Amino acid sequence: MATSKEYRLGPATFPRGWFIVAEASELDRGPMAVRYFGQDFALYRGASGKVIMLDAYCTHMGTHLTASSSAMIVQNNQQIEGDSIRCPYHGWRFNAAGAVDDIPNLPGPCPKVAGLTSYPVREVMGCIMMWFDPEGGEPLFEPPFLQEWDNPRWVRWQLDHLGELNIHGQEIIDNMADAAHLGPTHGAPCEWFENEFRDHIYIQRQGGYHQAYDCMLTTTTWYTGPGLLLSKQQFGDVLTYELIANTPVDDGVSKVWHGCISPAAGETITDADIANAREIQAGALQAFSADFEIWKHKRPALRVMQMASDGPFLKGRKWFSQFYTEKSKIGDIQQQLNGNYHHQHLPAPDDKARQLEVGLFD
Ligand code: FES
Ligand SMILES: [Fe+2]
């Protein structure tokens, strides 16, 4: 395990961007205590359905707002009022913006300084995503969304919760430039390869014969910011989108989720379609697990001995550093990098391979 400082990513310890903090269905069980970016947060769904994320600790005496299961206000299901939440200790009420708007038995206005930070949160594709920015402020870009998520012919994912790994996000994102690992690690040596940087988006296009699937595999994979990977993949008659999400828990520790959505054979989803989609997700997870096992046991690559047989790792690392730098410097990094990068010994994807991404980035 190594830290952001050791990778020399920039002044921040944690990157800015959209990150998964829970699967939406987890909130059906009530408010959650979550920890990311070396901080504790209170996460809950208000009565309106809106999901709210606040700093965890009550300003009165430091109680964690969502870590009590035995306080009577929690047991009686009275903690949530509208989109506000009451502290389980003395009942101070925090609204969705984080302000204290009621202190039991205290007439008059509540102190403004008692407020907590409320973080931007979105519910996207069955995931709760938060915008984290070490400098604070509003989101600089939107989280990704697949149109197919709303198509009644597509089977939605149920996420694999892969837990916490002692690995820095840098090592996970290195995979995007890593043309040379696709043969040894995945049994699918790539026959074409390309990376592209578009501001906060990092794209990989590749394809080749896949040993386990016994057919050609074509993929277009992209990060939207530092924590959310989506990959459109086609092999044989299978089409699927894979999600791999990593969120820093502490410096050098990442929490990881995985899922796939796949289309039904007919106009409506049958049990057989669901079973098929789960099987595709399990197959993709198996492939991903090969990366995982390597990451788990490797020493950190604080420096890469880059060869002509490698993809543009160092450019990928520069792209990643934009999320650790001051906002004022992001534009410079993006301007330096934006464009397509080709591997010295592999051709770029042809028009047929590029068909896979028609409409993806519009
Ligand atoms: S500690 Fe939260 S209301 Fe007292
Ligand atoms: Fe990989």
GROMACS .gro file of C-alpha atoms and ligand atoms in nm:
model
  367
    1MET     CA    1   0.000   0.000   0.000
    2ALA     CA    2   0.123   0.348  -0.083
    3THR     CA    3  -0.023   0.695  -0.036
    4SER     CA    4  -0.121   0.974  -0.278
    5LYS     CA    5   0.186   1.166  -0.168
    6GLU     CA    6   0.414   0.874  -0.256
    7TYR     CA    7   0.260   0.860  -0.606
    8ARG     CA    8   0.324   1.237  -0.628
    9LEU     CA    9  -0.027   1.305  -0.746
   10GLY     CA   10  -0.062   1.659  -0.620
   11PRO     CA   11  -0.143   1.856  -0.308
   12ALA     CA   12  -0.466   1.671  -0.218
   13THR     CA   13  -0.477   1.341  -0.031
   14PHE     CA   14  -0.806   1.237  -0.195
   15PRO     CA   15  -0.928   1.306  -0.550
   16ARG     CA   16  -1.228   1.516  -0.653
   17GLY     CA   17  -1.507   1.352  -0.849
   18TRP     CA   18  -1.820   1.141  -0.831
   19PHE     CA   19  -1.790   0.827  -0.624
   20ILE     CA   20  -2.020   0.543  -0.526
   21VAL     CA   21  -2.086   0.546  -0.151
   22ALA     CA   22  -2.363   0.282  -0.136
   23GLU     CA   23  -2.593   0.072  -0.348
   24ALA     CA   24  -2.934   0.246  -0.337
   25SER     CA   25  -3.110  -0.064  -0.200
   26GLU     CA   26  -2.891  -0.056   0.113
   27LEU     CA   27  -3.079   0.256   0.226
   28ASP     CA   28  -3.403   0.056   0.243
   29ARG     CA   29  -3.272  -0.073   0.576
   30GLY     CA   30  -3.252   0.283   0.716
   31PRO     CA   31  -2.980   0.545   0.768
   32MET     CA   32  -2.621   0.431   0.719
   33ALA     CA   33  -2.290   0.523   0.880
   34VAL     CA   34  -2.027   0.531   0.604
   35ARG     CA   35  -1.660   0.619   0.593
   36TYR     CA   36  -1.476   0.751   0.285
   37PHE     CA   37  -1.192   0.996   0.220
   38GLY     CA   38  -1.071   0.945   0.577
   39GLN     CA   39  -1.399   1.096   0.707
   40ASP     CA   40  -1.720   0.968   0.861
   41PHE     CA   41  -2.052   1.053   0.703
   42ALA     CA   42  -2.422   1.011   0.780
   43LEU     CA   43  -2.620   0.883   0.480
   44TYR     CA   44  -3.000   0.856   0.475
   45ARG     CA   45  -3.307   0.877   0.256
   46GLY     CA   46  -3.551   1.155   0.350
   47ALA     CA   47  -3.929   1.115   0.346
   48SER     CA   48  -3.941   1.275  -0.001
   49GLY     CA   49  -3.712   1.002  -0.137
   50LYS     CA   50  -3.415   1.239  -0.161
   51VAL     CA   51  -3.083   1.093  -0.044
   52ILE     CA   52  -2.884   1.315   0.192
   53MET     CA   53  -2.521   1.292   0.301
   54LEU     CA   54  -2.396   1.497   0.596
   55ASP     CA   55  -2.082   1.508   0.805
   56ALA     CA   56  -2.137   1.237   1.064
   57TYR     CA   57  -2.080   1.412   1.394
   58CYS     CA   58  -2.338   1.628   1.568
   59THR     CA   59  -2.201   1.971   1.655
   60HIS     CA   60  -2.362   1.960   2.001
   61MET     CA   61  -2.155   1.683   2.162
   62GLY     CA   62  -2.013   1.484   1.875
   63THR     CA   63  -2.263   1.198   1.841
   64HIS     CA   64  -2.258   1.004   1.512
   65LEU     CA   65  -2.597   1.080   1.359
   66THR     CA   66  -2.649   0.741   1.196
   67ALA     CA   67  -2.450   0.491   1.402
   68SER     CA   68  -2.708   0.419   1.670
   69SER     CA   69  -2.947   0.126   1.642
   70SER     CA   70  -3.059   0.114   2.007
   71ALA     CA   71  -3.157   0.479   2.084
   72MET     CA   72  -3.537   0.489   2.125
   73ILE     CA   73  -3.579   0.761   1.862
   74VAL     CA   74  -3.420   0.515   1.614
   75GLN     CA   75  -3.613   0.213   1.739
   76ASN     CA   76  -3.939   0.410   1.719
   77ASN     CA   77  -3.861   0.511   1.362
   78GLN     CA   78  -3.876   0.879   1.453
   79GLN     CA   79  -3.530   0.986   1.350
   80ILE     CA   80  -3.626   1.105   1.002
   81GLU     CA   81  -3.872   1.398   0.980
   82GLY     CA   82  -3.936   1.504   0.623
   83ASP     CA   83  -3.587   1.528   0.476
   84SER     CA   84  -3.434   1.617   0.813
   85ILE     CA   85  -3.268   1.387   1.067
   86ARG     CA   86  -3.257   1.409   1.446
   87CYS     CA   87  -2.946   1.329   1.646
   88PRO     CA   88  -3.009   1.015   1.853
   89TYR     CA   89  -2.855   1.170   2.169
   90HIS     CA   90  -3.050   1.492   2.244
   91GLY     CA   91  -3.265   1.521   1.934
   92TRP     CA   92  -3.120   1.823   1.755
   93ARG     CA   93  -3.267   1.828   1.405
   94PHE     CA   94  -3.048   1.879   1.094
   95ASN     CA   95  -3.214   1.960   0.763
   96ALA     CA   96  -3.107   1.841   0.416
   97ALA     CA   97  -2.873   2.140   0.382
   98GLY     CA   98  -2.706   2.047   0.712
   99ALA     CA   99  -2.849   2.339   0.916
  100VAL     CA  100  -2.986   2.281   1.266
  101ASP     CA  101  -3.351   2.387   1.250
  102ASP     CA  102  -3.488   2.253   1.579
  103ILE     CA  103  -3.342   2.201   1.925
  104PRO     CA  104  -3.594   2.034   2.160
  105ASN     CA  105  -3.718   2.264   2.437
  106LEU     CA  106  -3.512   2.558   2.313
  107PRO     CA  107  -3.731   2.839   2.187
  108GLY     CA  108  -3.596   3.083   1.934
  109PRO     CA  109  -3.355   3.049   1.646
  110CYS     CA  110  -3.091   2.776   1.630
  111PRO     CA  111  -2.723   2.876   1.605
  112LYS     CA  112  -2.597   2.894   1.247
  113VAL     CA  113  -2.254   2.765   1.353
  114ALA     CA  114  -2.418   2.437   1.457
  115GLY     CA  115  -2.467   2.338   1.092
  116LEU     CA  116  -2.292   2.048   0.920
  117THR     CA  117  -2.166   2.020   0.563
  118SER     CA  118  -2.416   1.859   0.327
  119TYR     CA  119  -2.255   1.695   0.021
  120PRO     CA  120  -2.391   1.678  -0.336
  121VAL     CA  121  -2.545   1.333  -0.384
  122ARG     CA  122  -2.713   1.170  -0.685
  123GLU     CA  123  -2.894   0.842  -0.727
  124VAL     CA  124  -2.772   0.700  -1.058
  125MET     CA  125  -2.823   0.349  -1.199
  126GLY     CA  126  -2.907   0.195  -0.860
  127CYS     CA  127  -2.605   0.360  -0.695
  128ILE     CA  128  -2.574   0.645  -0.448
  129MET     CA  129  -2.299   0.871  -0.572
  130MET     CA  130  -2.144   1.165  -0.390
  131TRP     CA  131  -1.940   1.454  -0.525
  132PHE     CA  132  -1.622   1.487  -0.325
  133ASP     CA  133  -1.389   1.783  -0.366
  134PRO     CA  134  -1.107   1.858  -0.123
  135GLU     CA  135  -1.155   2.227  -0.208
  136GLY     CA  136  -1.537   2.205  -0.166
  137GLY     CA  137  -1.788   2.356  -0.406
  138GLU     CA  138  -2.030   2.236  -0.668
  139PRO     CA  139  -1.964   1.944  -0.909
  140LEU     CA  140  -1.744   2.027  -1.209
  141PHE     CA  141  -1.900   1.754  -1.426
  142GLU     CA  142  -2.192   1.511  -1.428
  143PRO     CA  143  -2.179   1.145  -1.323
  144PRO     CA  144  -2.209   0.892  -1.610
  145PHE     CA  145  -2.544   0.745  -1.712
  146LEU     CA  146  -2.624   0.459  -1.952
  147GLN     CA  147  -2.944   0.509  -2.153
  148GLU     CA  148  -2.992   0.131  -2.141
  149TRP     CA  149  -3.053   0.155  -1.765
  150ASP     CA  150  -3.402   0.294  -1.842
  151ASN     CA  151  -3.470   0.049  -2.125
  152PRO     CA  152  -3.721  -0.217  -2.008
  153ARG     CA  153  -3.541  -0.473  -2.228
  154TRP     CA  154  -3.217  -0.449  -2.025
  155VAL     CA  155  -3.152  -0.650  -1.709
  156ARG     CA  156  -3.013  -0.416  -1.443
  157TRP     CA  157  -2.715  -0.508  -1.228
  158GLN     CA  158  -2.715  -0.616  -0.867
  159LEU     CA  159  -2.375  -0.499  -0.758
  160ASP     CA  160  -2.096  -0.723  -0.639
  161HIS     CA  161  -1.965  -0.563  -0.321
  162LEU     CA  162  -1.596  -0.644  -0.331
  163GLY     CA  163  -1.509  -0.466  -0.010
  164GLU     CA  164  -1.198  -0.275   0.089
  165LEU     CA  165  -0.864  -0.337  -0.074
  166ASN     CA  166  -0.527  -0.210   0.044
  167ILE     CA  167  -0.463  -0.054  -0.292
  168HIS     CA  168  -0.445   0.302  -0.415
  169GLY     CA  169  -0.678   0.406  -0.700
  170GLN     CA  170  -0.368   0.484  -0.907
  171GLU     CA  171  -0.289   0.114  -0.951
  172ILE     CA  172  -0.648   0.043  -1.059
  173ILE     CA  173  -0.651   0.325  -1.314
  174ASP     CA  174  -0.313   0.211  -1.456
  175ASN     CA  175  -0.515  -0.076  -1.608
  176MET     CA  176  -0.654   0.168  -1.869
  177ALA     CA  177  -0.317   0.209  -2.041
  178ASP     CA  178  -0.210  -0.147  -1.979
  179ALA     CA  179  -0.213  -0.308  -2.324
  180ALA     CA  180   0.051  -0.563  -2.228
  181HIS     CA  181  -0.140  -0.732  -1.941
  182LEU     CA  182  -0.440  -0.837  -2.150
  183GLY     CA  183  -0.269  -1.152  -2.278
  184PRO     CA  184  -0.092  -1.281  -1.965
  185THR     CA  185  -0.360  -1.177  -1.714
  186HIS     CA  186  -0.684  -1.215  -1.911
  187GLY     CA  187  -0.599  -1.458  -2.190
  188ALA     CA  188  -0.709  -1.203  -2.449
  189PRO     CA  189  -0.401  -1.039  -2.605
  190CYS     CA  190  -0.514  -0.720  -2.772
  191GLU     CA  191  -0.488  -0.688  -3.147
  192TRP     CA  192  -0.566  -0.317  -3.151
  193PHE     CA  193  -0.536  -0.054  -2.882
  194GLU     CA  194  -0.600   0.314  -2.831
  195ASN     CA  195  -0.632   0.556  -2.542
  196GLU     CA  196  -0.801   0.891  -2.556
  197PHE     CA  197  -0.824   1.173  -2.303
  198ARG     CA  198  -1.121   1.409  -2.312
  199ASP     CA  199  -1.094   1.642  -2.014
  200HIS     CA  200  -1.221   1.439  -1.715
  201ILE     CA  201  -1.289   1.132  -1.934
  202TYR     CA  202  -1.027   0.865  -2.009
  203ILE     CA  203  -1.110   0.614  -2.284
  204GLN     CA  204  -0.956   0.281  -2.381
  205ARG     CA  205  -1.046   0.097  -2.703
  206GLN     CA  206  -0.910  -0.252  -2.755
  207GLY     CA  207  -0.996  -0.596  -2.883
  208GLY     CA  208  -0.860  -0.940  -2.960
  209TYR     CA  209  -0.927  -1.310  -2.944
  210HIS     CA  210  -1.044  -1.416  -2.597
  211GLN     CA  211  -0.929  -1.759  -2.489
  212ALA     CA  212  -1.208  -1.832  -2.237
  213TYR     CA  213  -1.489  -1.696  -2.457
  214ASP     CA  214  -1.338  -1.861  -2.769
  215CYS     CA  215  -1.423  -1.561  -2.988
  216MET     CA  216  -1.324  -1.201  -3.056
  217LEU     CA  217  -1.379  -0.951  -2.776
  218THR     CA  218  -1.422  -0.580  -2.854
  219THR     CA  219  -1.435  -0.324  -2.573
  220THR     CA  220  -1.468   0.049  -2.524
  221THR     CA  221  -1.396   0.139  -2.163
  222TRP     CA  222  -1.403   0.479  -2.002
  223TYR     CA  223  -1.355   0.652  -1.670
  224THR     CA  224  -1.573   0.950  -1.585
  225GLY     CA  225  -1.349   1.110  -1.324
  226PRO     CA  226  -1.126   0.902  -1.101
  227GLY     CA  227  -1.374   0.655  -0.949
  228LEU     CA  228  -1.622   0.530  -1.209
  229LEU     CA  229  -1.537   0.295  -1.494
  230LEU     CA  230  -1.791   0.177  -1.751
  231SER     CA  231  -1.706  -0.066  -2.028
  232LYS     CA  232  -1.913  -0.161  -2.333
  233GLN     CA  233  -1.816  -0.510  -2.442
  234GLN     CA  234  -1.912  -0.735  -2.729
  235PHE     CA  235  -1.812  -1.097  -2.779
  236GLY     CA  236  -1.997  -1.354  -2.993
  237ASP     CA  237  -2.365  -1.257  -2.964
  238VAL     CA  238  -2.316  -1.108  -2.616
  239LEU     CA  239  -2.339  -0.735  -2.550
  240THR     CA  240  -2.290  -0.598  -2.201
  241TYR     CA  241  -2.191  -0.292  -2.001
  242GLU     CA  242  -1.964  -0.347  -1.703
  243LEU     CA  243  -1.922  -0.111  -1.407
  244ILE     CA  244  -1.614  -0.105  -1.188
  245ALA     CA  245  -1.623   0.159  -0.918
  246ASN     CA  246  -1.353   0.245  -0.667
  247THR     CA  247  -1.388   0.495  -0.383
  248PRO     CA  248  -1.104   0.587  -0.146
  249VAL     CA  249  -1.181   0.491   0.212
  250ASP     CA  250  -0.847   0.603   0.350
  251ASP     CA  251  -0.528   0.705   0.173
  252GLY     CA  252  -0.417   0.388  -0.008
  253VAL     CA  253  -0.738   0.193   0.069
  254SER     CA  254  -1.017   0.158  -0.190
  255LYS     CA  255  -1.368   0.017  -0.169
  256VAL     CA  256  -1.475  -0.156  -0.490
  257TRP     CA  257  -1.806  -0.248  -0.659
  258HIS     CA  258  -1.874  -0.435  -0.980
  259GLY     CA  259  -2.178  -0.505  -1.200
  260CYS     CA  260  -2.303  -0.573  -1.555
  261ILE     CA  261  -2.623  -0.487  -1.740
  262SER     CA  262  -2.721  -0.702  -2.039
  263PRO     CA  263  -3.014  -0.705  -2.283
  264ALA     CA  264  -3.299  -0.958  -2.282
  265ALA     CA  265  -3.340  -1.189  -2.581
  266GLY     CA  266  -3.699  -1.072  -2.650
  267GLU     CA  267  -3.912  -0.767  -2.583
  268THR     CA  268  -3.961  -0.838  -2.212
  269ILE     CA  269  -3.727  -0.972  -1.944
  270THR     CA  270  -3.771  -1.340  -1.855
  271ASP     CA  271  -3.615  -1.542  -1.572
  272ALA     CA  272  -3.379  -1.689  -1.832
  273ASP     CA  273  -3.265  -1.337  -1.929
  274ILE     CA  274  -3.195  -1.254  -1.564
  275ALA     CA  275  -2.999  -1.579  -1.520
  276ASN     CA  276  -2.805  -1.503  -1.838
  277ALA     CA  277  -2.724  -1.147  -1.725
  278ARG     CA  278  -2.605  -1.275  -1.385
  279GLU     CA  279  -2.386  -1.530  -1.562
  280ILE     CA  280  -2.231  -1.256  -1.779
  281GLN     CA  281  -2.166  -1.050  -1.465
  282ALA     CA  282  -2.005  -1.351  -1.293
  283GLY     CA  283  -1.783  -1.413  -1.599
  284ALA     CA  284  -1.676  -1.047  -1.605
  285LEU     CA  285  -1.607  -1.061  -1.231
  286GLN     CA  286  -1.389  -1.364  -1.281
  287ALA     CA  287  -1.181  -1.173  -1.536
  288PHE     CA  288  -1.162  -0.870  -1.306
  289SER     CA  289  -1.062  -1.094  -1.013
  290ALA     CA  290  -0.742  -1.180  -1.198
  291ASP     CA  291  -0.645  -0.808  -1.184
  292PHE     CA  292  -0.754  -0.794  -0.822
  293GLU     CA  293  -0.537  -1.081  -0.715
  294ILE     CA  294  -0.235  -0.917  -0.876
  295TRP     CA  295  -0.309  -0.578  -0.719
  296LYS     CA  296  -0.358  -0.737  -0.379
  297HIS     CA  297  -0.013  -0.896  -0.376
  298LYS     CA  298   0.201  -0.653  -0.576
  299ARG     CA  299   0.420  -0.383  -0.430
  300PRO     CA  300   0.314  -0.031  -0.527
  301ALA     CA  301   0.445   0.086  -0.866
  302LEU     CA  302   0.562   0.426  -0.744
  303ARG     CA  303   0.755   0.444  -1.068
  304VAL     CA  304   0.682   0.255  -1.389
  305MET     CA  305   0.974   0.133  -1.599
  306GLN     CA  306   0.784   0.221  -1.915
  307MET     CA  307   0.878   0.032  -2.233
  308ALA     CA  308   0.768   0.067  -2.594
  309SER     CA  309   0.561  -0.249  -2.538
  310ASP     CA  310   0.350  -0.064  -2.278
  311GLY     CA  311   0.058   0.169  -2.328
  312PRO     CA  312   0.089   0.533  -2.214
  313PHE     CA  313   0.096   0.472  -1.837
  314LEU     CA  314   0.264   0.800  -1.761
  315LYS     CA  315   0.006   0.999  -1.957
  316GLY     CA  316  -0.266   0.810  -1.766
  317ARG     CA  317  -0.099   0.906  -1.439
  318LYS     CA  318  -0.086   1.269  -1.546
  319TRP     CA  319  -0.460   1.251  -1.630
  320PHE     CA  320  -0.527   1.107  -1.283
  321SER     CA  321  -0.331   1.390  -1.118
  322GLN     CA  322  -0.589   1.649  -1.238
  323PHE     CA  323  -0.819   1.524  -0.961
  324TYR     CA  324  -0.556   1.592  -0.694
  325THR     CA  325  -0.452   1.937  -0.809
  326GLU     CA  326  -0.597   2.280  -0.739
  327LYS     CA  327  -0.901   2.365  -0.952
  328SER     CA  328  -0.707   2.647  -1.113
  329LYS     CA  329  -0.460   2.398  -1.267
  330ILE     CA  330  -0.704   2.141  -1.408
  331GLY     CA  331  -0.743   2.320  -1.743
  332ASP     CA  332  -0.368   2.310  -1.810
  333ILE     CA  333  -0.344   1.936  -1.750
  334GLN     CA  334  -0.646   1.866  -1.969
  335GLN     CA  335  -0.513   2.085  -2.249
  336GLN     CA  336  -0.177   1.910  -2.241
  337LEU     CA  337  -0.333   1.563  -2.261
  338ASN     CA  338  -0.653   1.583  -2.467
  339GLY     CA  339  -0.628   1.367  -2.778
  340ASN     CA  340  -0.571   1.009  -2.897
  341TYR     CA  341  -0.265   0.800  -2.812
  342HIS     CA  342  -0.153   0.498  -3.008
  343HIS     CA  343   0.056   0.203  -2.908
  344GLN     CA  344   0.385   0.174  -3.093
  345HIS     CA  345   0.335  -0.191  -3.188
  346LEU     CA  346  -0.042  -0.222  -3.214
  347PRO     CA  347  -0.278  -0.072  -3.472
  348ALA     CA  348  -0.556   0.170  -3.377
  349PRO     CA  349  -0.912   0.027  -3.382
  350ASP     CA  350  -1.066   0.009  -3.729
  351ASP     CA  351  -1.408   0.149  -3.822
  352LYS     CA  352  -1.581  -0.177  -3.729
  353ALA     CA  353  -1.437  -0.172  -3.375
  354ARG     CA  354  -1.538   0.194  -3.340
  355GLN     CA  355  -1.900   0.106  -3.424
  356LEU     CA  356  -1.933  -0.024  -3.067
  357GLU     CA  357  -1.923   0.326  -2.924
  358VAL     CA  358  -2.162   0.504  -3.160
  359GLY     CA  359  -2.370   0.737  -2.941
  360LEU     CA  360  -2.175   0.659  -2.622
  361PHE     CA  361  -2.007   0.994  -2.578
  362ASP     CA  362  -2.262   1.223  -2.748
  363FES     S1  363  -2.495   1.524   2.068
  363FES    FE1  364  -2.638   1.552   1.911
  363FES     S2  365  -2.802   1.650   2.003
  363FES    FE2  366  -2.655   1.629   2.161
  364FE      FE  367  -0.724  -0.599  -1.641
   0.00000   0.00000   0.00000
